[in-house]
XYZ file of C-alpha atoms in Angstrom:
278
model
C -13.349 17.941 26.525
C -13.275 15.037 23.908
C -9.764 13.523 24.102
C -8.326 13.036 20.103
C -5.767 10.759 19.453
C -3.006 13.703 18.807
C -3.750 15.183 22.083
C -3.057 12.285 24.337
C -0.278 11.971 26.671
C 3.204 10.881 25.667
C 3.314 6.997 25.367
C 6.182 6.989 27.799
C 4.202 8.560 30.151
C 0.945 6.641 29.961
C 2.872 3.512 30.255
C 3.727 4.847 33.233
C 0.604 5.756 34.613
C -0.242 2.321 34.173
C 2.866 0.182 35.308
C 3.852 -1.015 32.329
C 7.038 -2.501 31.129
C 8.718 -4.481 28.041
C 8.419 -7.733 28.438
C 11.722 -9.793 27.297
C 9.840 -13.296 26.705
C 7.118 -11.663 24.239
C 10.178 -9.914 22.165
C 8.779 -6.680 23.116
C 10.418 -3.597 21.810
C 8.994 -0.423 21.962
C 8.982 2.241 19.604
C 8.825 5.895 20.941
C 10.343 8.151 18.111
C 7.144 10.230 17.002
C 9.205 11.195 13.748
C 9.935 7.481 13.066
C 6.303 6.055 13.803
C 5.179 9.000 11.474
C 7.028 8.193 8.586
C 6.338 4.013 9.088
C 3.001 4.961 9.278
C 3.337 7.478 6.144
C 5.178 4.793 3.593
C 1.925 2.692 3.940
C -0.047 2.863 0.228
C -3.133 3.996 0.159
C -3.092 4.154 4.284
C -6.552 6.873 3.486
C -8.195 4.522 1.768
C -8.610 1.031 2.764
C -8.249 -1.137 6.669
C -4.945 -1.608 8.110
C -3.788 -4.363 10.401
C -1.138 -3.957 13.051
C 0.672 -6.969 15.034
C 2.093 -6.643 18.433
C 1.240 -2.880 19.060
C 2.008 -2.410 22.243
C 1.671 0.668 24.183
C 0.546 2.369 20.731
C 3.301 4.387 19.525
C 3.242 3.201 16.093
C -0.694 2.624 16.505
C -1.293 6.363 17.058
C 0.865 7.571 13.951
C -1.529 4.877 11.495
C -4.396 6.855 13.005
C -3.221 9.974 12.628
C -1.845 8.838 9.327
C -5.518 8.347 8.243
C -6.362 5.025 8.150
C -9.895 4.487 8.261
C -10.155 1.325 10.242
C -7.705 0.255 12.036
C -7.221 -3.439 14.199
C -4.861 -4.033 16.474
C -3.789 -8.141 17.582
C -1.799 -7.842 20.834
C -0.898 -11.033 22.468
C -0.169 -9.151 26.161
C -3.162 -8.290 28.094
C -1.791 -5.802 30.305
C -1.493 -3.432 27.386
C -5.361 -3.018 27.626
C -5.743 0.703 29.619
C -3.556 2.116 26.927
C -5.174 0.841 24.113
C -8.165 0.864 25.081
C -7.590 4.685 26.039
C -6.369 4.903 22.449
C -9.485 3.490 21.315
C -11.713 5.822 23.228
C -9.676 8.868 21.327
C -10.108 7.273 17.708
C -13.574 7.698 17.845
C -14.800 4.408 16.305
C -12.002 3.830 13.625
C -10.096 1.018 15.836
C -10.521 -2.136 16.820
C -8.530 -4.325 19.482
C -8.145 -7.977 19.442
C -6.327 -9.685 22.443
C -4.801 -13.135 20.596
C -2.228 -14.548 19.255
C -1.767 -13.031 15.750
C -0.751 -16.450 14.246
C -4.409 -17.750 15.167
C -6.456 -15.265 14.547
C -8.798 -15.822 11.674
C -8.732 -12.208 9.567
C -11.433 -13.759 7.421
C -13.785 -13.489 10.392
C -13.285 -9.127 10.498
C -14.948 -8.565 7.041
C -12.007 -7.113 5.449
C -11.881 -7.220 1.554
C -9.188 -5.479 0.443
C -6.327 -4.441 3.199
C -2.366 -3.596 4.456
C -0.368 -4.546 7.219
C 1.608 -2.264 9.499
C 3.659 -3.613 12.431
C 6.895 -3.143 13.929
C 7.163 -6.920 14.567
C 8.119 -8.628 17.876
C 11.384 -10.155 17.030
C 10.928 -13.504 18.270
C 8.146 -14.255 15.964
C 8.516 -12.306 12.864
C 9.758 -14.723 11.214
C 7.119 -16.847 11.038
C 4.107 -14.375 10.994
C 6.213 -13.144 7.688
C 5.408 -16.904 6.417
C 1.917 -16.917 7.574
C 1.078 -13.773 5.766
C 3.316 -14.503 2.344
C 0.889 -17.774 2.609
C -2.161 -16.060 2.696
C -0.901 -13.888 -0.225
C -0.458 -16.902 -2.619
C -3.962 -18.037 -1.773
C -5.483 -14.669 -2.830
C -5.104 -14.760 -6.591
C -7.970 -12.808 -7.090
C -6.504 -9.796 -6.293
C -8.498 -9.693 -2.548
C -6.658 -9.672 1.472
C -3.255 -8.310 1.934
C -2.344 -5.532 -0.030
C 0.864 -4.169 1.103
C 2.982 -5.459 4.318
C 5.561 -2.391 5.889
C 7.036 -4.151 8.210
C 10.145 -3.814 10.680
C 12.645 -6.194 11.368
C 16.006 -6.822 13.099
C 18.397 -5.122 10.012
C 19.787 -8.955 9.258
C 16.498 -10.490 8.748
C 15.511 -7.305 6.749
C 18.271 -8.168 4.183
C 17.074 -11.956 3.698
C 14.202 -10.998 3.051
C 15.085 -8.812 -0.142
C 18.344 -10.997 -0.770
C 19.083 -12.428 -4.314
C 20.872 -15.781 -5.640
C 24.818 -14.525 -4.886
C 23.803 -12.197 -2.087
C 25.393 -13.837 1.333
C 21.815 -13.474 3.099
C 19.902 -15.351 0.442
C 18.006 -18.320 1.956
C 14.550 -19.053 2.483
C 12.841 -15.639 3.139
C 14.185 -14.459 -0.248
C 12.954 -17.120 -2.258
C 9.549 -17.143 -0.862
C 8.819 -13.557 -0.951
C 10.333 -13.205 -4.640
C 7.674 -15.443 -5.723
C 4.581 -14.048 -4.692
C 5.618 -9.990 -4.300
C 8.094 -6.760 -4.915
C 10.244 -6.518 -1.500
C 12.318 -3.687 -1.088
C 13.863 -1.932 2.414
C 12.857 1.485 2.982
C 14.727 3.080 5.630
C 17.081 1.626 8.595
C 15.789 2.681 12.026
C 18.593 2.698 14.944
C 18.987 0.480 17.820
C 18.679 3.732 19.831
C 15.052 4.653 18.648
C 13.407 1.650 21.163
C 12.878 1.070 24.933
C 14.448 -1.187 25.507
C 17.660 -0.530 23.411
C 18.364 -3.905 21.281
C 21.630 -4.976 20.687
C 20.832 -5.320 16.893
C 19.654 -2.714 14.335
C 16.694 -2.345 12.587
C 15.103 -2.242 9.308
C 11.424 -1.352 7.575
C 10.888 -3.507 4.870
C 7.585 -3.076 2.175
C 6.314 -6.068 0.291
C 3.825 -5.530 -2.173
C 2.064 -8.802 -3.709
C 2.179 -9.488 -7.118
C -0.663 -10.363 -9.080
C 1.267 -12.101 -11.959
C 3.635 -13.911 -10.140
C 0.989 -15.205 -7.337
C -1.022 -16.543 -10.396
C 2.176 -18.458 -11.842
C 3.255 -19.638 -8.622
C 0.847 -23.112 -7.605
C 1.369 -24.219 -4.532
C 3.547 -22.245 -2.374
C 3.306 -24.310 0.976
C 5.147 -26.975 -1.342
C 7.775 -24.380 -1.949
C 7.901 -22.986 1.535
C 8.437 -27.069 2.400
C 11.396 -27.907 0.044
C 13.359 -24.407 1.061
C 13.248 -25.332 4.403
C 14.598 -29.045 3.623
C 17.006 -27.367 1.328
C 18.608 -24.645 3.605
C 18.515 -26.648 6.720
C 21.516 -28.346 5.150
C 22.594 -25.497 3.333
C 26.057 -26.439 3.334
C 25.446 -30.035 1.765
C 24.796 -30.546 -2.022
C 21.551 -30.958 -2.654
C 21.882 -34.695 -3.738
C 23.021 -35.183 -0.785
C 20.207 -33.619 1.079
C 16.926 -35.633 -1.535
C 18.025 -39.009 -2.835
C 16.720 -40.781 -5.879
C 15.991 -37.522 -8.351
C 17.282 -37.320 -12.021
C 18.489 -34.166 -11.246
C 19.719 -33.643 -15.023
C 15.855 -33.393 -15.775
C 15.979 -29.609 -14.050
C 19.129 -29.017 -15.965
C 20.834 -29.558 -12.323
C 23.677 -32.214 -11.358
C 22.374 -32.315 -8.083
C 26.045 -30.651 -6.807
C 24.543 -27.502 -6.576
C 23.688 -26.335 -2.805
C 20.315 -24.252 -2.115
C 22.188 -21.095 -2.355
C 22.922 -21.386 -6.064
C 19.410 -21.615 -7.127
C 16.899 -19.452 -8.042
C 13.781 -18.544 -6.422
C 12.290 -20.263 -9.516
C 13.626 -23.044 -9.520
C 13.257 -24.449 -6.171
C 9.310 -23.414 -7.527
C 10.264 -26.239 -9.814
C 11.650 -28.734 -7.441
C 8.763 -28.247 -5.451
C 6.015 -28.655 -8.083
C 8.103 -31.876 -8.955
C 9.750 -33.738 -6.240
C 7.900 -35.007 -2.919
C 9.777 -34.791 -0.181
Protein backbone atom coordinates (compact mmCIF):
# COMPACT_ATOMS: atom_id res chain seq x y z
CA UNK A 1 0.00 0.00 0.00
CA UNK A 2 1.28 3.51 -1.15
CA UNK A 3 1.82 5.55 2.04
CA UNK A 4 0.07 9.40 1.45
CA UNK A 5 1.10 12.09 3.41
CA UNK A 6 -2.38 12.17 5.54
CA UNK A 7 -1.98 8.63 6.41
CA UNK A 8 1.36 8.69 8.08
CA UNK A 9 2.01 8.19 11.63
CA UNK A 10 1.65 10.91 14.24
CA UNK A 11 4.81 13.18 14.21
CA UNK A 12 5.23 12.49 17.88
CA UNK A 13 5.44 9.10 17.23
CA UNK A 14 7.78 8.93 14.26
CA UNK A 15 10.13 11.10 16.11
CA UNK A 16 10.13 8.49 18.25
CA UNK A 17 10.74 5.73 16.14
CA UNK A 18 13.69 7.49 15.19
CA UNK A 19 15.28 8.98 18.47
CA UNK A 20 14.72 12.25 17.95
CA UNK A 21 14.67 15.20 20.21
CA UNK A 22 14.56 19.23 20.25
CA UNK A 23 17.60 20.49 20.18
CA UNK A 24 18.04 23.73 22.57
CA UNK A 25 21.23 25.23 20.64
CA UNK A 26 19.37 25.17 17.08
CA UNK A 27 16.19 27.07 18.81
CA UNK A 28 14.19 24.12 18.01
CA UNK A 29 10.55 24.18 18.84
CA UNK A 30 8.25 21.86 17.65
CA UNK A 31 4.90 22.27 16.53
CA UNK A 32 2.41 19.31 17.01
CA UNK A 33 -1.18 20.90 17.03
CA UNK A 34 -2.69 19.39 13.67
CA UNK A 35 -5.49 22.18 13.97
CA UNK A 36 -2.80 24.90 14.31
CA UNK A 37 -0.36 23.63 11.44
CA UNK A 38 -3.67 23.43 9.36
CA UNK A 39 -4.74 26.77 9.64
CA UNK A 40 -0.76 28.27 9.27
CA UNK A 41 -0.68 26.30 6.41
CA UNK A 42 -4.35 27.51 5.24
CA UNK A 43 -3.65 31.57 5.68
CA UNK A 44 -0.91 31.08 2.97
CA UNK A 45 -2.26 33.02 -0.51
CA UNK A 46 -2.52 31.26 -3.27
CA UNK A 47 -0.79 28.06 -1.31
CA UNK A 48 -2.64 25.89 -4.75
CA UNK A 49 -1.01 27.74 -7.00
CA UNK A 50 2.54 28.62 -6.89
CA UNK A 51 6.08 26.92 -4.74
CA UNK A 52 6.34 27.39 -1.15
CA UNK A 53 9.46 27.54 0.95
CA UNK A 54 9.68 26.38 4.53
CA UNK A 55 12.72 27.15 7.07
CA UNK A 56 13.65 24.98 9.91
CA UNK A 57 10.91 22.22 9.44
CA UNK A 58 11.77 19.87 11.61
CA UNK A 59 10.10 16.68 12.21
CA UNK A 60 7.34 17.97 9.60
CA UNK A 61 4.40 18.95 11.47
CA UNK A 62 3.87 22.14 9.81
CA UNK A 63 5.50 20.55 6.53
CA UNK A 64 2.69 17.96 6.25
CA UNK A 65 -0.28 20.56 6.70
CA UNK A 66 1.50 22.85 3.44
CA UNK A 67 1.18 19.54 1.61
CA UNK A 68 -1.95 18.69 2.47
CA UNK A 69 -2.81 22.33 2.14
CA UNK A 70 -1.99 21.93 -1.61
CA UNK A 71 1.02 23.38 -2.39
CA UNK A 72 2.39 22.16 -5.46
CA UNK A 73 6.06 22.18 -4.76
CA UNK A 74 7.20 22.35 -1.76
CA UNK A 75 11.23 22.81 -0.31
CA UNK A 76 12.20 22.34 2.84
CA UNK A 77 15.97 24.04 4.32
CA UNK A 78 16.71 22.22 7.59
CA UNK A 79 19.97 22.99 9.16
CA UNK A 80 19.86 19.51 11.53
CA UNK A 81 20.72 16.40 9.78
CA UNK A 82 19.27 13.99 12.03
CA UNK A 83 15.84 15.10 10.92
CA UNK A 84 16.53 13.16 7.61
CA UNK A 85 14.34 9.58 8.20
CA UNK A 86 11.37 11.77 8.87
CA UNK A 87 11.58 13.91 6.13
CA UNK A 88 12.72 11.97 3.94
CA UNK A 89 9.74 9.50 4.89
CA UNK A 90 7.63 12.60 4.29
CA UNK A 91 9.08 12.94 1.00
CA UNK A 92 8.49 9.40 -0.07
CA UNK A 93 4.52 10.08 0.83
CA UNK A 94 4.35 13.48 -1.24
CA UNK A 95 4.88 11.77 -4.24
CA UNK A 96 7.30 14.14 -6.04
CA UNK A 97 5.90 17.59 -4.82
CA UNK A 98 8.85 18.12 -2.09
CA UNK A 99 12.11 18.83 -2.00
CA UNK A 100 14.71 18.74 1.01
CA UNK A 101 17.73 20.81 1.33
CA UNK A 102 20.12 20.14 4.35
CA UNK A 103 21.86 23.93 4.84
CA UNK A 104 21.84 26.70 6.49
CA UNK A 105 18.83 28.76 5.25
CA UNK A 106 20.84 32.07 5.45
CA UNK A 107 23.25 30.58 2.65
CA UNK A 108 21.34 28.95 0.55
CA UNK A 109 21.08 30.48 -2.86
CA UNK A 110 17.01 30.24 -3.79
CA UNK A 111 18.01 31.58 -7.18
CA UNK A 112 19.70 28.25 -7.87
CA UNK A 113 15.89 26.12 -7.39
CA UNK A 114 14.24 27.79 -10.48
CA UNK A 115 11.56 29.42 -8.62
CA UNK A 116 9.85 32.48 -10.33
CA UNK A 117 7.20 33.50 -8.48
CA UNK A 118 6.87 32.02 -4.66
CA UNK A 119 5.76 32.22 -0.57
CA UNK A 120 7.35 31.41 2.49
CA UNK A 121 5.95 29.30 5.30
CA UNK A 122 7.94 28.59 8.48
CA UNK A 123 7.43 28.51 12.04
CA UNK A 124 10.90 30.08 12.58
CA UNK A 125 13.63 28.83 14.98
CA UNK A 126 13.77 31.57 17.47
CA UNK A 127 17.31 32.17 17.65
CA UNK A 128 17.58 33.19 14.12
CA UNK A 129 14.41 34.69 12.99
CA UNK A 130 15.43 37.68 13.32
CA UNK A 131 17.81 37.85 10.91
CA UNK A 132 16.40 35.41 8.22
CA UNK A 133 13.33 38.12 8.54
CA UNK A 134 16.17 40.70 7.24
CA UNK A 135 17.55 38.43 4.70
CA UNK A 136 14.24 37.85 3.10
CA UNK A 137 12.77 41.71 3.48
CA UNK A 138 16.28 42.23 1.47
CA UNK A 139 15.59 40.06 -1.19
CA UNK A 140 12.09 41.66 -1.45
CA UNK A 141 13.48 45.20 -2.17
CA UNK A 142 15.69 43.74 -4.87
CA UNK A 143 12.69 42.20 -6.72
CA UNK A 144 10.96 45.25 -8.14
CA UNK A 145 9.76 43.48 -10.91
CA UNK A 146 7.19 41.91 -9.25
CA UNK A 147 9.28 38.22 -9.26
CA UNK A 148 10.65 35.89 -5.75
CA UNK A 149 8.87 36.20 -2.53
CA UNK A 150 5.37 36.62 -2.65
CA UNK A 151 3.94 36.35 0.72
CA UNK A 152 6.00 35.42 4.09
CA UNK A 153 3.46 33.68 7.10
CA UNK A 154 5.66 33.42 9.49
CA UNK A 155 5.74 32.62 13.40
CA UNK A 156 7.49 34.32 15.93
CA UNK A 157 8.00 34.68 19.71
CA UNK A 158 4.56 37.10 20.38
CA UNK A 159 7.17 40.20 21.26
CA UNK A 160 9.05 40.06 18.12
CA UNK A 161 5.65 39.54 16.31
CA UNK A 162 4.55 43.03 17.55
CA UNK A 163 7.87 44.88 16.27
CA UNK A 164 7.45 43.72 13.43
CA UNK A 165 3.91 45.37 12.71
CA UNK A 166 4.71 48.28 15.30
CA UNK A 167 4.14 51.99 14.30
CA UNK A 168 5.98 55.44 15.27
CA UNK A 169 4.29 55.80 19.11
CA UNK A 170 3.81 52.08 19.51
CA UNK A 171 6.39 50.96 22.52
CA UNK A 172 7.75 48.01 20.19
CA UNK A 173 8.61 50.22 17.26
CA UNK A 174 12.30 49.85 16.29
CA UNK A 175 14.01 48.44 13.49
CA UNK A 176 11.80 45.50 12.28
CA UNK A 177 8.92 48.00 11.88
CA UNK A 178 10.58 50.40 9.85
CA UNK A 179 12.06 48.00 7.50
CA UNK A 180 9.13 45.92 6.80
CA UNK A 181 6.78 49.14 6.42
CA UNK A 182 8.85 50.05 3.56
CA UNK A 183 8.87 47.32 1.31
CA UNK A 184 5.32 45.34 2.40
CA UNK A 185 1.67 45.14 4.30
CA UNK A 186 2.50 43.28 7.79
CA UNK A 187 -0.24 42.34 9.82
CA UNK A 188 -0.53 39.40 12.82
CA UNK A 189 -2.95 36.81 12.19
CA UNK A 190 -3.57 34.72 15.07
CA UNK A 191 -1.55 34.17 18.54
CA UNK A 192 -0.58 30.51 19.00
CA UNK A 193 0.06 29.41 22.85
CA UNK A 194 3.17 28.53 24.54
CA UNK A 195 1.37 25.20 25.21
CA UNK A 196 0.92 24.18 21.45
CA UNK A 197 5.04 23.16 21.17
CA UNK A 198 7.38 20.39 22.47
CA UNK A 199 9.19 21.74 24.13
CA UNK A 200 6.90 24.28 25.99
CA UNK A 201 8.65 27.91 25.62
CA UNK A 202 8.51 30.22 28.23
CA UNK A 203 7.27 32.96 25.75
CA UNK A 204 4.16 33.08 23.51
CA UNK A 205 3.77 33.03 20.07
CA UNK A 206 2.57 34.83 17.14
CA UNK A 207 1.91 34.21 13.07
CA UNK A 208 2.66 37.16 11.34
CA UNK A 209 1.86 37.66 7.16
CA UNK A 210 3.88 40.12 5.16
CA UNK A 211 2.90 40.72 1.80
CA UNK A 212 5.43 42.86 -0.47
CA UNK A 213 4.44 45.85 -1.96
CA UNK A 214 4.99 46.65 -5.38
CA UNK A 215 4.70 50.50 -5.02
CA UNK A 216 6.51 51.00 -2.07
CA UNK A 217 9.53 48.48 -3.10
CA UNK A 218 9.77 50.69 -6.31
CA UNK A 219 9.98 54.05 -4.15
CA UNK A 220 12.20 52.65 -1.69
CA UNK A 221 16.22 52.70 -3.34
CA UNK A 222 18.44 51.15 -1.44
CA UNK A 223 17.20 49.37 1.49
CA UNK A 224 20.55 47.80 2.85
CA UNK A 225 21.34 51.67 3.40
CA UNK A 226 18.20 51.84 5.43
CA UNK A 227 18.56 48.53 7.17
CA UNK A 228 22.32 50.19 8.06
CA UNK A 229 21.25 53.59 9.57
CA UNK A 230 18.24 51.81 11.78
CA UNK A 231 20.58 49.70 13.24
CA UNK A 232 23.08 52.75 14.08
CA UNK A 233 20.01 54.59 15.13
CA UNK A 234 18.33 52.10 17.61
CA UNK A 235 21.48 50.73 18.98
CA UNK A 236 21.50 54.00 20.91
CA UNK A 237 17.97 54.34 21.00
CA UNK A 238 17.94 56.21 24.07
CA UNK A 239 20.45 59.01 22.80
CA UNK A 240 19.33 61.88 20.46
CA UNK A 241 20.18 61.27 17.29
CA UNK A 242 22.81 64.15 17.09
CA UNK A 243 24.29 62.62 19.47
CA UNK A 244 24.48 59.28 17.85
CA UNK A 245 25.81 60.98 13.74
CA UNK A 246 27.85 64.15 14.11
CA UNK A 247 28.30 66.85 11.53
CA UNK A 248 24.56 66.75 9.73
CA UNK A 249 22.40 69.94 9.15
CA UNK A 250 19.76 68.21 10.57
CA UNK A 251 17.30 71.30 9.89
CA UNK A 252 17.68 70.19 6.13
CA UNK A 253 15.19 66.99 7.04
CA UNK A 254 13.05 69.39 8.92
CA UNK A 255 14.75 67.59 12.14
CA UNK A 256 16.78 69.37 15.10
CA UNK A 257 18.67 66.42 15.48
CA UNK A 258 16.94 66.06 19.32
CA UNK A 259 14.71 63.66 18.10
CA UNK A 260 15.63 59.86 19.10
CA UNK A 261 14.98 56.91 16.44
CA UNK A 262 11.71 56.22 17.98
CA UNK A 263 10.09 59.47 16.89
CA UNK A 264 10.66 58.99 13.29
CA UNK A 265 8.99 57.57 10.64
CA UNK A 266 9.71 54.62 8.64
CA UNK A 267 10.14 57.26 5.88
CA UNK A 268 12.19 59.23 7.06
CA UNK A 269 15.01 57.27 8.31
CA UNK A 270 14.46 56.18 4.18
CA UNK A 271 15.61 59.75 3.96
CA UNK A 272 18.49 59.80 6.30
CA UNK A 273 19.68 56.88 4.68
CA UNK A 274 19.50 57.99 1.02
CA UNK A 275 21.36 61.14 2.46
CA UNK A 276 23.79 60.70 5.19
CA UNK A 277 26.84 58.10 5.11
CA UNK A 278 27.44 56.67 8.05
Amino acid sequence: MTMTVESLPPVSVMMRDCGLEPKKQLGQNFLFDLNLTGRIARSVPDIEQMPVVEVGPGPGGLTRALLMAGAPRLIVIEKDATTAPILNRIADAAAGRMEIIFGDALRVDTSELNLDKYAICSNLPYNVGTELLIHWLQKIAAQPDGRGIQSLTLMFQREVAQRIVARPGDAQYGRLGVLTSLIADARILFDVPSTAFVPRPKVESAVVQIIPNPAKIAAIGDLSRISAMTARLFGQRRKMIRGIISGVDWGRFGLTGMERAEELSPEKFAELAANILI
